[in-house]
Amino acid sequence: LNALAKDAKLNVKLRTEVVQIERVNGVFHVHVRVGDDGAQRETLRAQFVVWAAGEFQYPRDNSGAVSGAELCVHNSRVRSWASLPGDEHVIIGGYESGVDAAINLAKAGKQSTVLASTATWNVITPDPSTELAPYTAERLREVTAAGFSPKPKLLAPLRVLRVESAAEGGFNVIAEWKAAEPPPPEWSLRKPFVGTSTPTGVEGSELVVHTAQPPVLCTGFEGSVACVGRNLFDLADRLEDANGCLAGAPLLTDEDESTKVPGVFLVGPSVVHGEFSFCFIYKFRQRFGIVADAICRGLGRDTKSAVQSLRLTNMYLDDLSCCEGTCGKVC
């Protein structure tokens, strides 16, 4: 990234916090605090703004994630898994964050129990973003292999209902068994994680898991738009316009421009078009050229040659008919 920024002569400002964006007479005023102490104030002006504020620093750790979330610690707030107090932990959530937590705890010599809504470690679909990443799956195989100890316990499919303080000390995580999932297809080349999962309970029955330590919450991230960018984007209604990953998504034009504030564009995993969610980098980076094209044309530039070169490298995804909108299955 440093080499690319240098080669393109990008004006990158580090240690800069954006505190407000407003539009004045058709020009965006971006008010920032500069420096480690934020004492210096500046106002940057531009015709267009690209919102790329990320997800990780805005964890989903309130009661909207699970009742009793305030009793838990979100995985993004763990500085060191090896230094986490206690030798046993309960992990709520079994996708990338949850499995990564279990792997790191196992390698630190700590026992963990993963409560997941779906056995993601055995999911196989045409869309790789709904499966564990190959790197994650390989590391999980390492800590569940014969001879490794302590192996993480993988429990699914469960819907975690709430977290409560236990009368005897510690915490109780109350979950409900969902309907049993079908086995992986016979044509699959991926070996299932046999022996790592606990047999499923009766659908609708409750499971109570006790832990002495605050449960680890691996329920994902709200994202910067939902947390601090609502004044710039309209969001899909959570009940009527979308479900799953798409609920509450920013509403965008075909060029990923805000429908609420023209001139503001969105890039990153929050980009959604209809049933298609660009939730992983290999997806949303194919939309960068769409945004760049729209901005450059807005500045009066000829973009035909640049767009053609992007199409040749499959980095200009404007035809969504080739996409499969399966990201919602992991929500």
Coordinates of C-alpha atoms in Angstrom, one line a residue:
L1 CA 0.0 0.0 0.0
N2 CA 2.8 2.4 0.8
A3 CA 4.3 1.7 -2.7
L4 CA 1.0 2.3 -4.4
A5 CA 0.4 5.5 -2.5
K6 CA 3.8 6.8 -3.4
D7 CA 3.6 5.8 -7.0
A8 CA 0.2 7.5 -7.4
K9 CA 1.4 10.5 -5.4
L10 CA -1.6 10.2 -3.1
N11 CA -2.0 12.8 -0.4
V12 CA -2.4 10.6 2.7
K13 CA -3.0 12.2 6.0
L14 CA -2.2 10.0 9.0
R15 CA -3.4 10.6 12.6
T16 CA -6.4 12.5 11.3
E17 CA -9.9 12.0 12.7
V18 CA -13.0 13.1 10.7
V19 CA -15.4 14.8 13.1
Q20 CA -18.0 16.2 10.6
I21 CA -19.0 16.2 7.0
E22 CA -21.3 18.9 5.7
R23 CA -22.3 20.2 2.2
V24 CA -22.0 24.0 1.7
N25 CA -23.1 25.4 -1.6
G26 CA -22.5 22.1 -3.4
V27 CA -19.0 21.6 -1.9
F28 CA -18.3 19.1 0.9
H29 CA -16.6 20.5 4.0
V30 CA -14.8 17.7 5.8
H31 CA -13.8 18.9 9.3
V32 CA -10.9 17.0 10.9
R33 CA -8.8 16.8 14.0
V34 CA -5.1 16.4 13.3
G35 CA -2.3 15.0 15.5
D36 CA -2.1 12.6 18.4
D37 CA -3.9 15.0 20.7
G38 CA -6.3 16.3 18.1
A39 CA -5.7 19.8 19.1
Q40 CA -5.2 21.1 15.5
R41 CA -8.4 21.5 13.4
E42 CA -8.6 21.6 9.6
T43 CA -11.4 21.8 7.0
L44 CA -10.9 19.9 3.8
R45 CA -13.0 20.8 0.8
A46 CA -14.0 18.5 -2.1
Q47 CA -16.7 17.9 -4.7
F48 CA -16.9 14.2 -3.8
V49 CA -16.5 12.1 -0.7
V50 CA -15.7 8.4 -0.7
W51 CA -16.8 6.7 2.5
A52 CA -14.4 3.9 3.4
A53 CA -14.4 4.1 7.2
G54 CA -14.4 0.3 7.7
E55 CA -16.1 -2.1 10.1
F56 CA -13.7 -3.5 12.7
Q57 CA -13.7 -0.5 15.0
Y58 CA -17.5 -0.6 15.3
P59 CA -18.3 -4.0 17.0
R60 CA -21.8 -5.3 17.4
D61 CA -21.6 -5.7 21.1
N62 CA -24.9 -4.2 22.4
S63 CA -28.2 -5.9 23.3
G64 CA -29.1 -6.0 19.6
A65 CA -26.5 -8.7 19.2
V66 CA -27.8 -10.9 22.0
S67 CA -29.6 -10.2 25.3
G68 CA -27.0 -9.8 28.0
A69 CA -24.3 -8.7 25.6
E70 CA -23.0 -6.3 28.2
L71 CA -21.8 -9.2 30.2
C72 CA -19.6 -10.4 27.4
V73 CA -16.3 -9.3 25.8
H74 CA -16.3 -8.7 22.1
N75 CA -13.6 -10.5 20.2
S76 CA -12.3 -7.2 18.7
R77 CA -11.5 -5.9 22.2
V78 CA -9.2 -8.9 23.1
R79 CA -5.6 -7.7 22.8
S80 CA -4.1 -11.1 23.5
W81 CA -5.8 -14.5 23.6
A82 CA -3.0 -16.0 25.6
S83 CA -3.4 -13.3 28.2
L84 CA -7.2 -13.6 28.5
P85 CA -8.0 -14.6 32.1
G86 CA -9.1 -18.2 32.7
D87 CA -8.5 -21.5 31.0
E88 CA -12.0 -22.1 29.6
H89 CA -14.2 -19.9 27.5
V90 CA -17.5 -19.9 25.8
I91 CA -17.6 -18.3 22.3
I92 CA -20.9 -17.0 20.9
G93 CA -20.8 -17.1 17.1
G94 CA -19.1 -19.6 14.8
Y95 CA -18.2 -17.8 11.6
E96 CA -14.7 -16.4 10.9
S97 CA -14.4 -14.4 14.2
G98 CA -15.7 -17.2 16.4
V99 CA -13.5 -19.9 14.8
D100 CA -10.5 -17.7 14.8
A101 CA -11.0 -17.1 18.6
A102 CA -11.3 -20.9 19.2
I103 CA -8.2 -21.5 17.3
N104 CA -6.1 -18.9 19.1
L105 CA -7.4 -20.0 22.5
A106 CA -6.6 -23.7 21.7
K107 CA -3.1 -22.7 20.7
A108 CA -2.8 -20.8 24.0
G109 CA -3.7 -24.0 25.9
K110 CA -7.2 -22.8 26.7
Q111 CA -10.4 -24.8 26.3
S112 CA -13.3 -23.2 24.4
T113 CA -16.9 -24.1 23.5
V114 CA -18.2 -22.5 20.3
L115 CA -22.0 -21.9 20.1
A116 CA -22.9 -21.3 16.4
S117 CA -26.1 -20.8 14.5
T118 CA -24.7 -22.8 11.6
A119 CA -21.9 -25.4 11.5
T120 CA -19.9 -23.1 9.3
W121 CA -16.9 -25.5 9.4
N122 CA -19.0 -27.9 7.3
V123 CA -20.7 -25.4 5.0
I124 CA -20.1 -25.8 1.3
T125 CA -21.7 -23.4 -1.2
P126 CA -21.0 -21.9 -4.6
D127 CA -20.2 -18.6 -2.8
P128 CA -16.9 -19.0 -0.9
S129 CA -17.7 -16.0 1.3
T130 CA -20.3 -18.1 3.1
E131 CA -17.7 -20.8 4.0
L132 CA -14.8 -20.5 6.3
A133 CA -11.7 -19.2 4.5
P134 CA -9.3 -22.0 3.5
Y135 CA -6.7 -20.5 5.9
T136 CA -9.2 -20.6 8.8
A137 CA -10.4 -24.1 8.0
E138 CA -6.8 -25.4 7.8
R139 CA -6.0 -23.9 11.2
L140 CA -9.2 -25.4 12.6
R141 CA -8.1 -28.8 11.3
E142 CA -4.8 -28.3 13.1
V143 CA -6.3 -27.8 16.5
T144 CA -8.9 -30.5 16.1
A145 CA -6.5 -33.1 14.9
A146 CA -5.8 -36.3 16.8
G147 CA -3.3 -35.7 19.5
F148 CA -3.9 -32.0 19.9
S149 CA -5.2 -30.7 23.2
P150 CA -7.2 -28.9 24.3
K151 CA -9.5 -29.3 21.3
P152 CA -12.3 -26.7 20.9
K153 CA -15.9 -28.0 21.3
L154 CA -18.1 -27.0 18.3
L155 CA -21.8 -26.9 19.0
A156 CA -24.3 -26.1 16.2
P157 CA -27.0 -25.3 15.1
L158 CA -27.9 -23.2 18.1
R159 CA -29.6 -19.9 18.6
V160 CA -28.2 -18.1 21.6
L161 CA -31.1 -16.5 23.5
R162 CA -29.4 -14.7 26.3
V163 CA -26.5 -14.4 28.7
E164 CA -27.1 -14.2 32.4
S165 CA -25.0 -13.8 35.6
A166 CA -25.0 -17.2 37.4
A167 CA -26.1 -17.3 41.1
E168 CA -23.0 -19.4 41.9
G169 CA -20.7 -17.0 40.1
G170 CA -19.7 -16.8 36.5
F171 CA -22.1 -16.7 33.6
N172 CA -24.8 -18.9 32.0
V173 CA -25.3 -18.8 28.2
I174 CA -28.8 -20.0 27.3
A175 CA -29.3 -21.3 23.8
E176 CA -32.0 -23.2 21.8
W177 CA -31.3 -26.0 19.5
K178 CA -32.4 -25.4 15.9
A179 CA -33.4 -28.0 13.3
A180 CA -30.6 -30.4 12.5
E181 CA -28.6 -29.5 9.4
P182 CA -28.3 -31.8 6.4
P183 CA -24.9 -33.6 5.9
P184 CA -22.4 -32.2 3.4
P185 CA -23.2 -33.2 -0.2
E186 CA -21.6 -36.5 -1.4
W187 CA -19.7 -34.6 -4.2
S188 CA -17.9 -32.4 -1.7
L189 CA -14.1 -32.7 -1.6
R190 CA -13.9 -31.1 1.8
K191 CA -13.7 -33.6 4.6
P192 CA -16.2 -32.8 7.4
F193 CA -14.9 -32.1 10.9
V194 CA -15.9 -35.5 12.3
G195 CA -15.5 -35.9 16.0
T196 CA -15.2 -32.2 16.8
S197 CA -18.9 -31.5 17.1
T198 CA -21.3 -32.5 20.0
P199 CA -24.4 -34.4 18.9
T200 CA -27.3 -32.0 18.4
G201 CA -30.2 -31.7 20.8
V202 CA -33.9 -31.9 20.1
E203 CA -35.2 -28.9 18.1
G204 CA -36.6 -26.3 20.4
S205 CA -34.9 -27.6 23.5
E206 CA -32.7 -25.4 25.6
L207 CA -29.0 -25.8 26.3
V208 CA -27.3 -24.0 29.2
V209 CA -23.6 -23.6 29.2
H210 CA -21.8 -22.3 32.2
T211 CA -18.5 -20.4 32.2
A212 CA -16.5 -18.7 34.8
Q213 CA -15.3 -16.0 32.4
P214 CA -17.3 -13.5 30.4
P215 CA -18.4 -15.1 27.2
V216 CA -16.5 -14.0 24.0
L217 CA -18.9 -12.3 21.7
C218 CA -18.1 -13.0 18.0
T219 CA -21.3 -11.5 16.5
G220 CA -19.7 -9.3 13.9
F221 CA -19.7 -5.5 13.4
E222 CA -22.3 -2.8 13.0
G223 CA -20.0 -1.0 10.5
S224 CA -19.2 2.7 10.2
V225 CA -22.2 3.7 8.2
A226 CA -24.7 2.4 10.8
C227 CA -22.8 3.8 13.7
V228 CA -21.6 7.2 12.5
G229 CA -22.7 7.8 8.9
R230 CA -26.4 7.8 9.1
N231 CA -26.6 11.5 8.2
L232 CA -25.0 10.6 4.8
F233 CA -26.9 7.4 3.9
D234 CA -30.5 6.2 4.0
L235 CA -30.7 2.6 5.3
A236 CA -33.0 -0.2 4.2
D237 CA -35.9 -0.7 6.5
R238 CA -35.1 -3.7 8.7
L239 CA -38.6 -5.2 8.4
E240 CA -39.7 -4.6 4.9
D241 CA -36.8 -3.9 2.5
A242 CA -34.3 -6.5 3.4
N243 CA -33.5 -9.6 5.5
G244 CA -30.3 -11.2 6.9
C245 CA -27.1 -9.5 5.8
L246 CA -29.2 -7.0 3.8
A247 CA -31.2 -5.6 6.8
G248 CA -30.3 -2.0 7.5
A249 CA -28.0 -1.8 4.5
P250 CA -27.2 1.6 3.0
L251 CA -29.3 2.5 0.0
L252 CA -27.1 3.2 -3.1
T253 CA -27.4 4.1 -6.8
D254 CA -26.1 1.8 -9.4
E255 CA -22.8 3.6 -9.1
D256 CA -22.6 3.1 -5.3
E257 CA -23.5 6.7 -4.6
S258 CA -25.7 7.6 -1.6
T259 CA -29.4 8.1 -2.4
K260 CA -29.6 10.6 0.5
V261 CA -26.6 12.8 -0.2
P262 CA -25.4 13.0 -3.8
G263 CA -21.7 13.1 -4.2
V264 CA -21.0 10.7 -1.3
F265 CA -19.9 7.2 -2.5
L266 CA -19.6 4.0 -0.5
V267 CA -16.9 1.4 -0.8
G268 CA -16.3 -1.7 1.3
P269 CA -18.3 -4.7 2.7
S270 CA -21.4 -2.6 3.4
V271 CA -22.1 -2.3 -0.3
V272 CA -25.4 -4.0 -1.2
H273 CA -27.4 -4.1 -4.4
G274 CA -30.8 -5.8 -4.1
E275 CA -30.1 -9.4 -3.0
F276 CA -26.4 -9.1 -3.7
S277 CA -24.0 -8.3 -0.8
F278 CA -20.4 -7.4 -1.5
C279 CA -19.4 -8.5 1.9
F280 CA -15.8 -9.7 1.2
I281 CA -12.8 -7.9 -0.3
Y282 CA -12.7 -10.1 -3.4
K283 CA -16.2 -8.9 -4.1
F284 CA -16.3 -5.2 -3.1
R285 CA -12.9 -4.4 -4.7
Q286 CA -14.6 -5.1 -8.1
R287 CA -16.8 -2.1 -7.4
F288 CA -13.9 0.4 -6.9
G289 CA -13.7 1.1 -10.6
I290 CA -17.5 1.9 -10.7
V291 CA -17.0 4.6 -8.1
A292 CA -13.8 6.0 -9.7
D293 CA -15.5 6.1 -13.1
A294 CA -18.5 8.0 -11.7
I295 CA -16.3 10.6 -9.9
C296 CA -13.9 11.1 -12.9
R297 CA -16.8 11.6 -15.3
G298 CA -18.3 14.0 -12.8
L299 CA -15.0 15.9 -13.0
G300 CA -15.2 16.0 -16.8
R301 CA -12.6 13.3 -17.4
D302 CA -12.6 10.7 -20.3
T303 CA -12.7 7.3 -18.6
K304 CA -13.3 5.0 -21.6
S305 CA -9.8 3.6 -21.8
A306 CA -9.5 3.2 -18.1
V307 CA -12.8 1.4 -17.8
Q308 CA -11.8 -0.9 -20.7
S309 CA -8.6 -1.9 -19.0
L310 CA -10.5 -2.6 -15.7
R311 CA -13.0 -4.8 -17.6
L312 CA -10.1 -6.9 -19.1
T313 CA -8.9 -7.7 -15.5
N314 CA -12.4 -8.4 -14.2
M315 CA -12.2 -5.3 -11.9
Y316 CA -15.2 -3.5 -13.2
L317 CA -18.3 -5.4 -12.0
D318 CA -21.3 -3.6 -13.3
D319 CA -23.2 -6.7 -14.5
L320 CA -24.6 -8.4 -11.4
S321 CA -26.4 -11.2 -13.3
C322 CA -23.3 -13.3 -12.8
C323 CA -23.4 -13.0 -9.0
E324 CA -25.0 -15.3 -6.4
G325 CA -26.5 -13.5 -3.5
T326 CA -25.8 -16.2 -0.8
C327 CA -24.0 -14.0 1.7
G328 CA -27.2 -13.8 3.8
K329 CA -26.9 -17.5 4.7
V330 CA -24.2 -16.7 7.2
C331 CA -26.2 -14.0 9.1

